[in-house]
Structures are given as C-alpha cells and as structure tokens.
Short mmCIF file of C-alpha atoms in Angstrom, two decimals:
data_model
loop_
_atom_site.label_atom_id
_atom_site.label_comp_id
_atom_site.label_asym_id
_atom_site.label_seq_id
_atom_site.Cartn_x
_atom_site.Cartn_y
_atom_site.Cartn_z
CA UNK A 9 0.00 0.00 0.00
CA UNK A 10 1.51 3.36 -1.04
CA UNK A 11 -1.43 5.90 0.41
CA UNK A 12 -1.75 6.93 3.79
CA UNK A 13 -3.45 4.69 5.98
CA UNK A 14 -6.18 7.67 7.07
CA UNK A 15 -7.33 7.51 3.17
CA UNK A 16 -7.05 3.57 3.17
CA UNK A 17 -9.95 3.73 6.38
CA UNK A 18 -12.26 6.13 3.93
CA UNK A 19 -15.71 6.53 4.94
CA UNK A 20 -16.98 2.95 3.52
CA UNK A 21 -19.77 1.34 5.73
CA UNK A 22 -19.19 -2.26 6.96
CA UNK A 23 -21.83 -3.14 4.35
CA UNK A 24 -20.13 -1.55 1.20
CA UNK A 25 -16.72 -2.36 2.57
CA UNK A 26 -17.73 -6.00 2.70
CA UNK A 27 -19.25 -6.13 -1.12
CA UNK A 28 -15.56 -4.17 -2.15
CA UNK A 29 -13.65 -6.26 -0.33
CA UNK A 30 -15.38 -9.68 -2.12
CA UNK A 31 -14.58 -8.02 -5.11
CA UNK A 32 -10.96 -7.61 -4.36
CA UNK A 33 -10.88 -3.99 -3.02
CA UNK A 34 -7.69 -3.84 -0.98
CA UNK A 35 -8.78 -0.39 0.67
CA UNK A 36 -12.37 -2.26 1.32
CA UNK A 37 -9.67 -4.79 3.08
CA UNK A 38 -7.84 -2.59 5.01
CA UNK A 39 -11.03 -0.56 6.24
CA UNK A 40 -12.28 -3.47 7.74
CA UNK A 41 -9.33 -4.32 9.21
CA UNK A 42 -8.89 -0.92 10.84
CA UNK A 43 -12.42 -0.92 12.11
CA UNK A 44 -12.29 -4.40 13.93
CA UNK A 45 -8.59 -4.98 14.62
CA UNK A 46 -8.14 -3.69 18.02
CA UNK A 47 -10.90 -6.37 19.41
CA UNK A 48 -9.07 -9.11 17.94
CA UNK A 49 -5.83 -8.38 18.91
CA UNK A 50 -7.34 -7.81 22.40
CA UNK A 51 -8.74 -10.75 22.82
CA UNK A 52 -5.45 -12.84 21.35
CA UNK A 53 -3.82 -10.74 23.76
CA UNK A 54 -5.44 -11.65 26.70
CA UNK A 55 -5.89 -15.51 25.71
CA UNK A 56 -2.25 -15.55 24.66
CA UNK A 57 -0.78 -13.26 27.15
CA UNK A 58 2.50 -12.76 24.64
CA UNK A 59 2.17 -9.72 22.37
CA UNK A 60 4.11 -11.83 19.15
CA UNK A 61 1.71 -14.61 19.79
CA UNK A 62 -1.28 -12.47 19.49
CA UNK A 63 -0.27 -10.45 16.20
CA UNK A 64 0.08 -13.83 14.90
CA UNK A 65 -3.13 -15.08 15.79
CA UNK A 66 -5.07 -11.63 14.88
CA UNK A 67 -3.15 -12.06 11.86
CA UNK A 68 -4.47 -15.86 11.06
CA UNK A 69 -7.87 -15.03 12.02
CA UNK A 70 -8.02 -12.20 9.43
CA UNK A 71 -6.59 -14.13 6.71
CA UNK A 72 -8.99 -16.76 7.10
CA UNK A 73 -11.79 -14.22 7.53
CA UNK A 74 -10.76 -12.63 4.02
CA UNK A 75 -10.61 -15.60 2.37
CA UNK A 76 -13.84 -16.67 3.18
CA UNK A 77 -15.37 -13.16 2.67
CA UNK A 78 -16.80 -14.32 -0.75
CA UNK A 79 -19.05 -16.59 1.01
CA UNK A 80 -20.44 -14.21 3.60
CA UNK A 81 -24.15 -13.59 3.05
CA UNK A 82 -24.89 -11.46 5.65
CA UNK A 83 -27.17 -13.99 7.82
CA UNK A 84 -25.20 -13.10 10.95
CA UNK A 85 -23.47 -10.02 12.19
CA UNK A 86 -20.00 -9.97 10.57
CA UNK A 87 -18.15 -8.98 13.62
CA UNK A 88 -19.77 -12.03 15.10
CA UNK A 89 -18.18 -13.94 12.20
CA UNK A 90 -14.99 -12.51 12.70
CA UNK A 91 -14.88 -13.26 16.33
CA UNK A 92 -16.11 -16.93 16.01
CA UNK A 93 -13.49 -17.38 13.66
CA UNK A 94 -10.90 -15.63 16.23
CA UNK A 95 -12.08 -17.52 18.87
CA UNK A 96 -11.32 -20.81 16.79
CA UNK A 97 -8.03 -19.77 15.62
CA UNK A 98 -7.00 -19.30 19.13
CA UNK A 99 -8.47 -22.26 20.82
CA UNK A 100 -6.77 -24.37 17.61
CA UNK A 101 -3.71 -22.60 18.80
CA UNK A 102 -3.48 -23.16 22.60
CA UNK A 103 -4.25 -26.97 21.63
CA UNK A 104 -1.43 -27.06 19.46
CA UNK A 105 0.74 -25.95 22.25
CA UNK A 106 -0.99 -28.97 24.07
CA UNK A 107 -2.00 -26.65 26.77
CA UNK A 108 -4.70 -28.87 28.74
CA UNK A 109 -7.19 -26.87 27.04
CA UNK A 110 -10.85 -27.74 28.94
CA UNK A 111 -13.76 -28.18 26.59
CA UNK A 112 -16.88 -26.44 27.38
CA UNK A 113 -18.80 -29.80 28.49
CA UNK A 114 -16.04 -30.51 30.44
CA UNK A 115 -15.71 -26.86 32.45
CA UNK A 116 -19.61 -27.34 32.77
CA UNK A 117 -20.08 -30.43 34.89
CA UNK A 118 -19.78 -29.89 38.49
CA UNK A 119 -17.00 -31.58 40.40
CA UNK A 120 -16.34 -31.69 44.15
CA UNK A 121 -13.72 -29.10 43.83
CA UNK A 122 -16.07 -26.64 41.75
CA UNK A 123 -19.51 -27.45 44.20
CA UNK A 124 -19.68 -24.23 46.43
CA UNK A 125 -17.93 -23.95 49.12
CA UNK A 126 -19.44 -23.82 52.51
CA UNK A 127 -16.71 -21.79 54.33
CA UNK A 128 -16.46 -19.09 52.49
CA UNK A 129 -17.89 -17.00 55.58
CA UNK A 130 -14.52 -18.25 57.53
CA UNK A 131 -12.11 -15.41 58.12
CA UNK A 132 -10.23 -14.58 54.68
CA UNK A 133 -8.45 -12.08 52.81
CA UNK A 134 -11.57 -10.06 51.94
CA UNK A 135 -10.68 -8.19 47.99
CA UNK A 136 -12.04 -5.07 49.52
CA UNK A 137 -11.47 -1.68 47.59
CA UNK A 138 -10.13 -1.97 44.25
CA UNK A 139 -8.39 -5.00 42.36
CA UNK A 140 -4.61 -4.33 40.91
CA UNK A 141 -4.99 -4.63 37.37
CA UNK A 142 -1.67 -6.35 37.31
CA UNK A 143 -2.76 -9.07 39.63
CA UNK A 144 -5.74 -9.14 38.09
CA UNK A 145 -4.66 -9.95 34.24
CA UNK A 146 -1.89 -12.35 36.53
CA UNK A 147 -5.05 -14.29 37.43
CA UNK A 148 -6.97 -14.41 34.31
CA UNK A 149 -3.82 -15.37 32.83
CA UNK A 150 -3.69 -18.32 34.69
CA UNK A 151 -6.94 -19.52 34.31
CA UNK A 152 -8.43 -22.51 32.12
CA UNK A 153 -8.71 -21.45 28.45
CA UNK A 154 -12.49 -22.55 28.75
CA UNK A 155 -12.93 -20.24 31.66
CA UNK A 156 -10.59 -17.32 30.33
CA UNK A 157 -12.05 -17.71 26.51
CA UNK A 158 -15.93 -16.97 28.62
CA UNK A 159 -14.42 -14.17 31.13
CA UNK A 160 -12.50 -12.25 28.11
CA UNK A 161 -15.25 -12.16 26.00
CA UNK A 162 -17.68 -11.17 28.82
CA UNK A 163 -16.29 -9.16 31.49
CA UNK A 164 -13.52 -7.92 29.62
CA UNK A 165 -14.55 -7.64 26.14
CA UNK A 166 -18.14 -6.77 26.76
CA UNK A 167 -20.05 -9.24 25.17
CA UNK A 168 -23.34 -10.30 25.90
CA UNK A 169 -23.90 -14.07 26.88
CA UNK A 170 -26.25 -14.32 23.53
CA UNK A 171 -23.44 -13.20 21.41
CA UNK A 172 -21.12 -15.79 23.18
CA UNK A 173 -23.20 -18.09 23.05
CA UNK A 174 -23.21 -17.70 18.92
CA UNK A 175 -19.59 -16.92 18.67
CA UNK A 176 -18.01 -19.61 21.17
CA UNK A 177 -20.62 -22.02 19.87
CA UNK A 178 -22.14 -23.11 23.21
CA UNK A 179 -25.68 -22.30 24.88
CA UNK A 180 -26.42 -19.22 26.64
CA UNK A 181 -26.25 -20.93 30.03
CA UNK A 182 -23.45 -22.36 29.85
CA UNK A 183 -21.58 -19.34 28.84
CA UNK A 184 -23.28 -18.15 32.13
CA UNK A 185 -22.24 -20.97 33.91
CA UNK A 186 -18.48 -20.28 32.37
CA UNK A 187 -18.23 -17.32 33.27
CA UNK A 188 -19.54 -17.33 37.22
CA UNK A 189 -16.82 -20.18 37.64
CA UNK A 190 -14.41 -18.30 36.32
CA UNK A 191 -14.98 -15.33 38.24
CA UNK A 192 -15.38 -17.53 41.80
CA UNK A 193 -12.02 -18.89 40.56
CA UNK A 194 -10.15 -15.28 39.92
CA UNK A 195 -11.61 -14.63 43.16
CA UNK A 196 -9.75 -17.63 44.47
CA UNK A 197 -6.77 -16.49 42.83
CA UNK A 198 -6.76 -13.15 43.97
CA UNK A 199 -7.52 -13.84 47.68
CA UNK A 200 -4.56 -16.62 47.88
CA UNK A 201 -2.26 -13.56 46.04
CA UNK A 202 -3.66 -11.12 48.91
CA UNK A 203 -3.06 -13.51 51.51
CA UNK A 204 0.80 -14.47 50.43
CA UNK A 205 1.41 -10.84 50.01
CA UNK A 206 0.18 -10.42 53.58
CA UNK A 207 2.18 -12.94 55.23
CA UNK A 208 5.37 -11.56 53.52
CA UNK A 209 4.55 -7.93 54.83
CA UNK A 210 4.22 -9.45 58.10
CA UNK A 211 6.91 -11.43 58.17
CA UNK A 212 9.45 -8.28 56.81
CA UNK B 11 -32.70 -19.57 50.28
CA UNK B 12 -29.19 -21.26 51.83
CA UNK B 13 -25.58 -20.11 50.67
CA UNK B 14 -25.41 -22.75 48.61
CA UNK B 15 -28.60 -22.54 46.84
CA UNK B 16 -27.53 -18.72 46.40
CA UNK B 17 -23.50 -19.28 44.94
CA UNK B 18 -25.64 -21.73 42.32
CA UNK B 19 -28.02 -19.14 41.43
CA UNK B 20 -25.57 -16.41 40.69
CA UNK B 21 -24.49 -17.98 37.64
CA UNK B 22 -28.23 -17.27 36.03
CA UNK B 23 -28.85 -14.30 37.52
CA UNK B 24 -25.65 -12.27 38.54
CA UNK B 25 -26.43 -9.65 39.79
CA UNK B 26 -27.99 -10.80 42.71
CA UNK B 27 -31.26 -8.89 42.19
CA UNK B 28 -34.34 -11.44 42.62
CA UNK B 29 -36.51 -11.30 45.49
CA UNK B 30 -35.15 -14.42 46.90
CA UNK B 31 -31.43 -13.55 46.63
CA UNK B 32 -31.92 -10.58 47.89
CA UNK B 33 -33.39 -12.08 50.78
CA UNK B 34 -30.24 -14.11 51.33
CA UNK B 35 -28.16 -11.42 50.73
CA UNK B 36 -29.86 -9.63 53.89
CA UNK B 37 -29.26 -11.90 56.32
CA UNK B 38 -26.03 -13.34 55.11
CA UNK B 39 -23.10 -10.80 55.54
CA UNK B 40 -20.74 -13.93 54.30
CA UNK B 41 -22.43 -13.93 51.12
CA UNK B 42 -23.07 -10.26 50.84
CA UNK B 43 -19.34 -10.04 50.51
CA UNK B 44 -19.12 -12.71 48.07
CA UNK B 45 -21.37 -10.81 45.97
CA UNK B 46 -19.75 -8.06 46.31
CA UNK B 47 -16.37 -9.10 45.18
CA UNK B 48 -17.45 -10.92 41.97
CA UNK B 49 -18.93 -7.39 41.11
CA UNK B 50 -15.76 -6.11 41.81
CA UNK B 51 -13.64 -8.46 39.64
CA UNK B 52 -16.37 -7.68 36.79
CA UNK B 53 -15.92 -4.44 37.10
CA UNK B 54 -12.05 -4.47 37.24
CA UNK B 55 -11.73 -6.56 34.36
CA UNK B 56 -12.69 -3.89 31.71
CA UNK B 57 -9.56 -2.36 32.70
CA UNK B 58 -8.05 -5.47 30.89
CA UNK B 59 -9.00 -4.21 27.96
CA UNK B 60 -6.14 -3.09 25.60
CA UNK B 61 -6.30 -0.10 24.33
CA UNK B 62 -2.92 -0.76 22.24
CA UNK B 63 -3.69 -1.94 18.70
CA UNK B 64 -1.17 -4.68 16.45
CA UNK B 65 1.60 -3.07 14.91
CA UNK B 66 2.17 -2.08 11.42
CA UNK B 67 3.57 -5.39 10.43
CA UNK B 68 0.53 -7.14 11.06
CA UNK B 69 -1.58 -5.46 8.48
CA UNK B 70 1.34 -5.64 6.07
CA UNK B 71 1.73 -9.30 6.15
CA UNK B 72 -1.61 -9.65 5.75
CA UNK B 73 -1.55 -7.31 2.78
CA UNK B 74 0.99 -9.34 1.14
CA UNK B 75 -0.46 -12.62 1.97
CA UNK B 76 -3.85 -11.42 0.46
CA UNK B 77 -1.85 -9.70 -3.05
CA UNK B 78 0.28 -13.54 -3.02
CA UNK B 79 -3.00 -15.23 -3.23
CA UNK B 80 -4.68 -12.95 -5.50
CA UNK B 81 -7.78 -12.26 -3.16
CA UNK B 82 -6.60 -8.52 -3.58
CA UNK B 83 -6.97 -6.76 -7.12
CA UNK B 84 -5.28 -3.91 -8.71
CA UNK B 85 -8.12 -0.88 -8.20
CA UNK B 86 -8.98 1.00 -11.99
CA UNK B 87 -7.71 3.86 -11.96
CA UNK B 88 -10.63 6.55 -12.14
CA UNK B 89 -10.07 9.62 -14.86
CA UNK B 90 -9.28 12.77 -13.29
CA UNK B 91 -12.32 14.39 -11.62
CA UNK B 92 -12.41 17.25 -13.62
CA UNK B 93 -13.17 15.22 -16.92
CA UNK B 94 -16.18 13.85 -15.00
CA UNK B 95 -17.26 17.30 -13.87
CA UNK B 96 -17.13 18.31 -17.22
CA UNK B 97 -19.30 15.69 -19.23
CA UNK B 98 -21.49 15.12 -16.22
CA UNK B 99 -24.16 13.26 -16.64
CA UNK B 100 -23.68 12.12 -20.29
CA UNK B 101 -20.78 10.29 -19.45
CA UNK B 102 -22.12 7.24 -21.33
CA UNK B 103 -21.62 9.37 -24.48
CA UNK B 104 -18.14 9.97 -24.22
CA UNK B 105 -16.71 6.55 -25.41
CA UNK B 106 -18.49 6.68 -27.96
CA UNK B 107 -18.20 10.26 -28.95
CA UNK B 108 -14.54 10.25 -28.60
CA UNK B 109 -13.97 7.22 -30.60
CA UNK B 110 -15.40 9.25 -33.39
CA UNK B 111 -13.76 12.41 -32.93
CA UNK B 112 -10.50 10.70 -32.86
CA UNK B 113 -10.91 8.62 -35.89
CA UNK B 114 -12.20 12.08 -37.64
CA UNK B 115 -8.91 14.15 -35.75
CA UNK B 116 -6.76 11.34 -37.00
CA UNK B 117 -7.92 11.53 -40.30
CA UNK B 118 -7.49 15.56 -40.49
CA UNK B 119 -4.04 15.22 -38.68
CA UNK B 120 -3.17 12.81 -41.79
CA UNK B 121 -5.12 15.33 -44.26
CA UNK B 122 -2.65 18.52 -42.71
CA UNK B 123 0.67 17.00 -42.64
CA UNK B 124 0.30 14.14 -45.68
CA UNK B 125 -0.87 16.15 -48.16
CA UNK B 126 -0.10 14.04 -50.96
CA UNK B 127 -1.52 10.61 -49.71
CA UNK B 128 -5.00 11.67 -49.61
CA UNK B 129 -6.45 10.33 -52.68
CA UNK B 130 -4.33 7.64 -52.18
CA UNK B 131 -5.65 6.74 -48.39
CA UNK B 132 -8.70 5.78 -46.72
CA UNK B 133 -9.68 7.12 -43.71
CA UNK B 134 -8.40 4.80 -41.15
CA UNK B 135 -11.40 3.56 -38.58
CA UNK B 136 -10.36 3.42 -34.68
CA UNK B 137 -11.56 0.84 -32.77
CA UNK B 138 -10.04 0.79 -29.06
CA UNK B 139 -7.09 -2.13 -28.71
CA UNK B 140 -4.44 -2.77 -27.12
CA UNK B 141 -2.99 -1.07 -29.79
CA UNK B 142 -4.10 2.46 -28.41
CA UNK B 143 -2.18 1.95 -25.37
CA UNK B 144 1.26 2.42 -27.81
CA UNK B 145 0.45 5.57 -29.90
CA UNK B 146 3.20 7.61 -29.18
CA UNK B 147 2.47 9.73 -26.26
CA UNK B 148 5.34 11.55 -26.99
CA UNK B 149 4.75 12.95 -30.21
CA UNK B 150 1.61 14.13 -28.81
CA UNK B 151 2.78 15.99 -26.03
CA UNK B 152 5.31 17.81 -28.48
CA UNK B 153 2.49 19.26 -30.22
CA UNK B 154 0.29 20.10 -27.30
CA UNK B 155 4.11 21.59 -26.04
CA UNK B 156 4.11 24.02 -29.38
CA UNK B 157 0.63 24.53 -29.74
CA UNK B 158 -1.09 24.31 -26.19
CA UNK B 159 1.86 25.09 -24.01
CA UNK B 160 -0.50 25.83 -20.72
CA UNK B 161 -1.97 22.66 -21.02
CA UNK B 162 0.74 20.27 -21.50
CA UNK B 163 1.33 20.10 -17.20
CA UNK B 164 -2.14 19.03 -17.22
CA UNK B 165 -2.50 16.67 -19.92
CA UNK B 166 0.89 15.04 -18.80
CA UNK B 167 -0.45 14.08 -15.75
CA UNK B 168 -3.87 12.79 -17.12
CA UNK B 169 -2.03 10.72 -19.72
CA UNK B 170 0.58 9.39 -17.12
CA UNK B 171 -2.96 8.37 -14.83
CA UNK B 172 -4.22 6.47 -17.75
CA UNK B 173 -1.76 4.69 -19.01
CA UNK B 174 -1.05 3.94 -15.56
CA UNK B 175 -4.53 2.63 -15.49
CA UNK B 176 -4.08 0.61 -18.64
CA UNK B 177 -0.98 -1.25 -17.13
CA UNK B 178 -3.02 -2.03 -13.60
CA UNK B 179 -5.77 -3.56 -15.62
CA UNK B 180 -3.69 -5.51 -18.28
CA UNK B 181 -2.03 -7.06 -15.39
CA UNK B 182 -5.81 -7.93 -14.20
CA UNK B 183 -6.82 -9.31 -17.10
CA UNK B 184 -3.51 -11.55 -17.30
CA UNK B 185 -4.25 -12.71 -13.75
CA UNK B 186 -7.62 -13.28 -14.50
CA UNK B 187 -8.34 -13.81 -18.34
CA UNK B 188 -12.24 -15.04 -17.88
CA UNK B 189 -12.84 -12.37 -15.20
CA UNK B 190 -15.94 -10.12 -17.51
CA UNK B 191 -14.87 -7.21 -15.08
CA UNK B 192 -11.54 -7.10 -15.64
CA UNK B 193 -12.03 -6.88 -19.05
CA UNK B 194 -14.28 -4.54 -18.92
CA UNK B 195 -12.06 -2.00 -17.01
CA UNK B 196 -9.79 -2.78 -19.16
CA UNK B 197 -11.82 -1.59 -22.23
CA UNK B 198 -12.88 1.55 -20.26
CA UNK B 199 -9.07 2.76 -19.69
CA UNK B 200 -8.60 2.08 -23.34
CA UNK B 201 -11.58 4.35 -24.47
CA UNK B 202 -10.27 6.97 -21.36
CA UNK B 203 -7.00 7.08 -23.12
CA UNK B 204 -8.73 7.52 -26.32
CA UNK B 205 -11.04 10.38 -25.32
CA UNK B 206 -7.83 11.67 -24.18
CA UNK B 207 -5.72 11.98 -27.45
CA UNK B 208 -9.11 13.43 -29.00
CA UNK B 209 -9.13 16.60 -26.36
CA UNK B 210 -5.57 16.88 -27.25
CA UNK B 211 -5.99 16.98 -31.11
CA UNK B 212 -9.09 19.20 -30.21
CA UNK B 213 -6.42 21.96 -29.21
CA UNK B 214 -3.86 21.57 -31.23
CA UNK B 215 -4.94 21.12 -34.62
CA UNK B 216 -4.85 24.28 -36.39
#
C-alpha cells in the first residue's frame, strides 16, 4: 500500500466495505481491518498473554476471515463472524501448544472441587477496595482457556452471553455458567495472592 | 434460600437482584461479601482491555499474503475528476463520442501533414485495442508543447494516470483472463485514453 493509511480507512460502511472487499478492493480490506482490529488483537492478547503470539493469531484469524469473505451472506453479524473465527483460531492454537485446554462440556459439569464452598464465611483475605490490574490480568492469565475464553469475552470484552453463546458455539447458560466459575475462581486467585502478600509484609 | 442454593443461582442471575437472593443477601453478611467481590472483579476486568492496537507489520503481512493469493486486485484507476465534472451526466456518451472524434482528428491530422496521400488513403477507422495503449504519447505531447503550451502540465499528468490505469488492468486481465470485469475496465481505460488523445488533437490542430 503506497497511500496513507487515514485515506485507506475512507468513509466505507461495513456493508459496502464487505461487497468491495469480495470483489478484491484492498482499501475495502484494510477498512475493515482498521475498524475491527483492536478487538481481535485484544482478545489474542489476553488468551495468549504474549504480544508476538497475538499479532500472529489476529493475523491468522483475518486471513482466514478474508478468504472466506466471498461466502459471507450477511445472515449473521460480521463482527460475530470474525470473532467466532478468532475464537477458533486461538483455541486451535493453545491446543497445538498442548495446553490442557478444557472443553466447554467438560468446564460445565460440576466436580467436588467446583460445588460451592461452605466456608467461604470463615475469616479470609476479603478483595475489599479496588483490584490491581496487574494481579488481576496475573489471574486471568492463569486460568483454564475454557474459563478465560468466557471471562475475556464477557467481562472484559463486553459481550453479551447471547453473542457468546453464537460466537463460542455453546448455549447461553453455559456461557453463564463459564463465566460465574471463572470469576469464583479469579476470586480464588486473587484472595490466595492477597493472603501471600500479607504474610510476607508481616513477616518483613 | 441457603448459601449454597444462592453461589448456584448467581451464575443465572448475577447480579444478585431477585426477590429471593436478595433475601439471602440480607441476612447473610458472608455472602453479601461474596457478591460483592465478583462485582468487583467484573468491574475491574474492563480495565483489561487493551487499548494498544497490532503493529504495522501485522496489516502488512496480511496485505501481502492477500496480493500472493490474489484475493486482492489492482483498483482502476478513475479519470481525473475534472473530466467527469465536465461531461457530467452524459458520461455514457463519451466513449463513444470520442472514438469518433478521434478517428475524424486522426484523419485531419493525416489530411494537414500528408498532403499528398490523400487520394491515395482511406480514412483509417479506430476501434479501441491494445494497440491504443502504444500511440506515441510523446509525439503528442510535443504538439500540445508548441501549440497548447499551458496545457501540457495538465494533460501530462492525465495521460501518465491512464496509461497507468491501462498497465493495472492488463495485469488484471492476465491474472484473471475469464474475469468479464476485468475486461471490462480494461476496455474503459482504453476508451479513457482515447477520449484523451481526442481533447488533445481538439487543441492543437490548427
């Protein structure tokens, strides 16, 4: 591309940019790009937690988007498509690194260790005030990709649990489900990073 | 409602706002906490968000990628603006039009300069070809240089658009030999290069 990028990111809407872009339209391309990249690279970001990693993956999951363009008809929202096919490129990728990636089924059924616990009235770090964001993206890092994929999306990405639900490809309650497990688990996290933090300040 | 019937029911409703959670939520300081530090955690994690966006590299690859595999397509080039302002809305004439005024232009350029060779010639018919693409631009802009010197900057730069535009959609129509489109632009920057050397005979024959 020789023009400025400002020109590239003209004034098409998603609609027209999408027709151009079928027909080979490399500004159509590029504006389309510009308008959804940030959310993609945000979410590889936070899945991935390694900036390289994620320009890859935003990378993949626009190639593959373009070269399917030709068959998108419009029946759902695009961004939609383009997330769905994010969300696959980075799940495919976290299972080729053979990271114990947990299905959705799987993060769904209930196990002892999940059931609710009874104690949680006993006296504990309490995550009063506000939540380091550094600790905080240390603990979502560190969660289950099935949890993480359902927390991103929702709590940090802002979709709704219908939209999920349609791009992770699971029901609406179970991307509920998801997500109040992985938030009950960050809260887990957080409290045991409170509480070692505490005992080193009292020990020093 | 128990604390366990209430940690279950916050995964369907969240925010802790039906009559019977609220209920629990009353009595319960344990789980009012609870409660309170999922909202928390919710409402931290939008500071996750990243504002940064992929560097350049990213939409370059993907730029090349996308040119390697032929999904992108070299744009026409569109005439100048101010030929469109200036045939407005009978645009669809000016193929045609020009195709005759530069067969007739041709054929008085031949009458002013051959003198001798009229009996002996026909008028030659133009039909756009790839042919057009190789008249001499040269020549031309030596005469529009002694004739029309104010609008040689001009027409340079139209001409150098065009035949720009010729060379993008040849290489299209290589690429692509049964694409109707691309053959069809191709025809169009032909007949814009045409229209072209007729405004340019327009001012300089005497």
């Amino acid at each position: 591309m020789t023009e400025p990028r400002q020109q590239s990111a003209k004034e098409f809407n998603e609609a027209e940019a999408i027709e151009r872009a079928k027909h080979g339209d490399a500004h159509a391309f590029q504006a389309l790009y510009d308008k959804h990249k940030r959310r993609v690279y945000s979410l590889c970001l936070r899945m991935t937690a390694n900036t390289a990693e994620a320009e890859d993956l935003a990378q993949e999951a626009f190639l593959q988007l373009y070269r399917k363009i030709a068959t998108f008809r419009g029946e759902s929202a695009f961004s939609t498509w383009l997330h769905r096919l994010s969300v696959n490129v980075v799940l495919m990728h976290l299972r080729k690194k053979s990271l114990p990636v947990v299905s959705l089924e799987e993060t769904t059924q209930s196990t002892e260790d999940e059931s609710p616990k009874k104690d949680f009235g006993a006296k504990d770090v309490m995550l009063a005030g506000s939540i380091d964001r550094m600790h905080l993206r240390r603990a979502v890092d560190s969660l289950p990709p099935g949890y993480k994929m359902i927390f991103v999306l929702h709590d940090v990405e802002g979709y709704e649990h219908n939209e999920i639900a349609k791009i992770v490809g699971c029901s609406i309650g179970n991307s509920k489900s998801q997500l109040h497990k992985a938030r009950m688990k960050l809260r887990d996290l957080l409290k045991a990073d409170r509480a070692v933090k505490a005992g080193r300040s009292k020990a020093g | 409602m128990n604390c366990v019937e209430l940690q279950h029911s916050l995964a369907e409703v969240e925010d802790a706002s039906t009559a019977e959670q609220r209920a629990h939520l009353r009595t319960c300081p344990s789980c009012a906490a609870l409660v309170k530090e999922l909202n928390l955690i919710a409402s931290a994690a939008g500071d996750l968000r990243e504002a940064d966006e992929p560097s350049p590299r990213v939409w370059n690859n993907i730029e090349a990628t996308l040119r390697e595999e032929g999904l992108i397509r070299p744009a026409p080039r569109h005439i100048p603006s101010s030929f469109g302002a200036r045939w407005g809305t009978f645009g669809w004439l000016v193929p045609a039009a020009a195709m005759l005024l530069l067969s007739f232009g041709i054929y008085l350029h031949q009458q002013s300069t051959k003198p001798t060779n009229i009996i002996a010639r026909q008028a030659p018919t133009y039909a756009p070809n790839v042919a057009t693409a190789d008249l001499n631009d040269e020549e031309l802009l030596q005469e529009i240089a002694d004739n029309s010197p104010a609008m040689k900057t001009q027409f340079e730069e139209n001409l150098r658009q065009v035949n720009e535009s010729i060379r993008d959609t040849q290489g299209w129509v290589r690429e692509s030999p049964n694409d109707a489109e691309a053959r069809h632009s191709l025809m169009d920057a032909y007949q814009q290069k045409s229209m072209l050397f007729e405004m340019a005979m327009d001012h300089t024959l005497p």
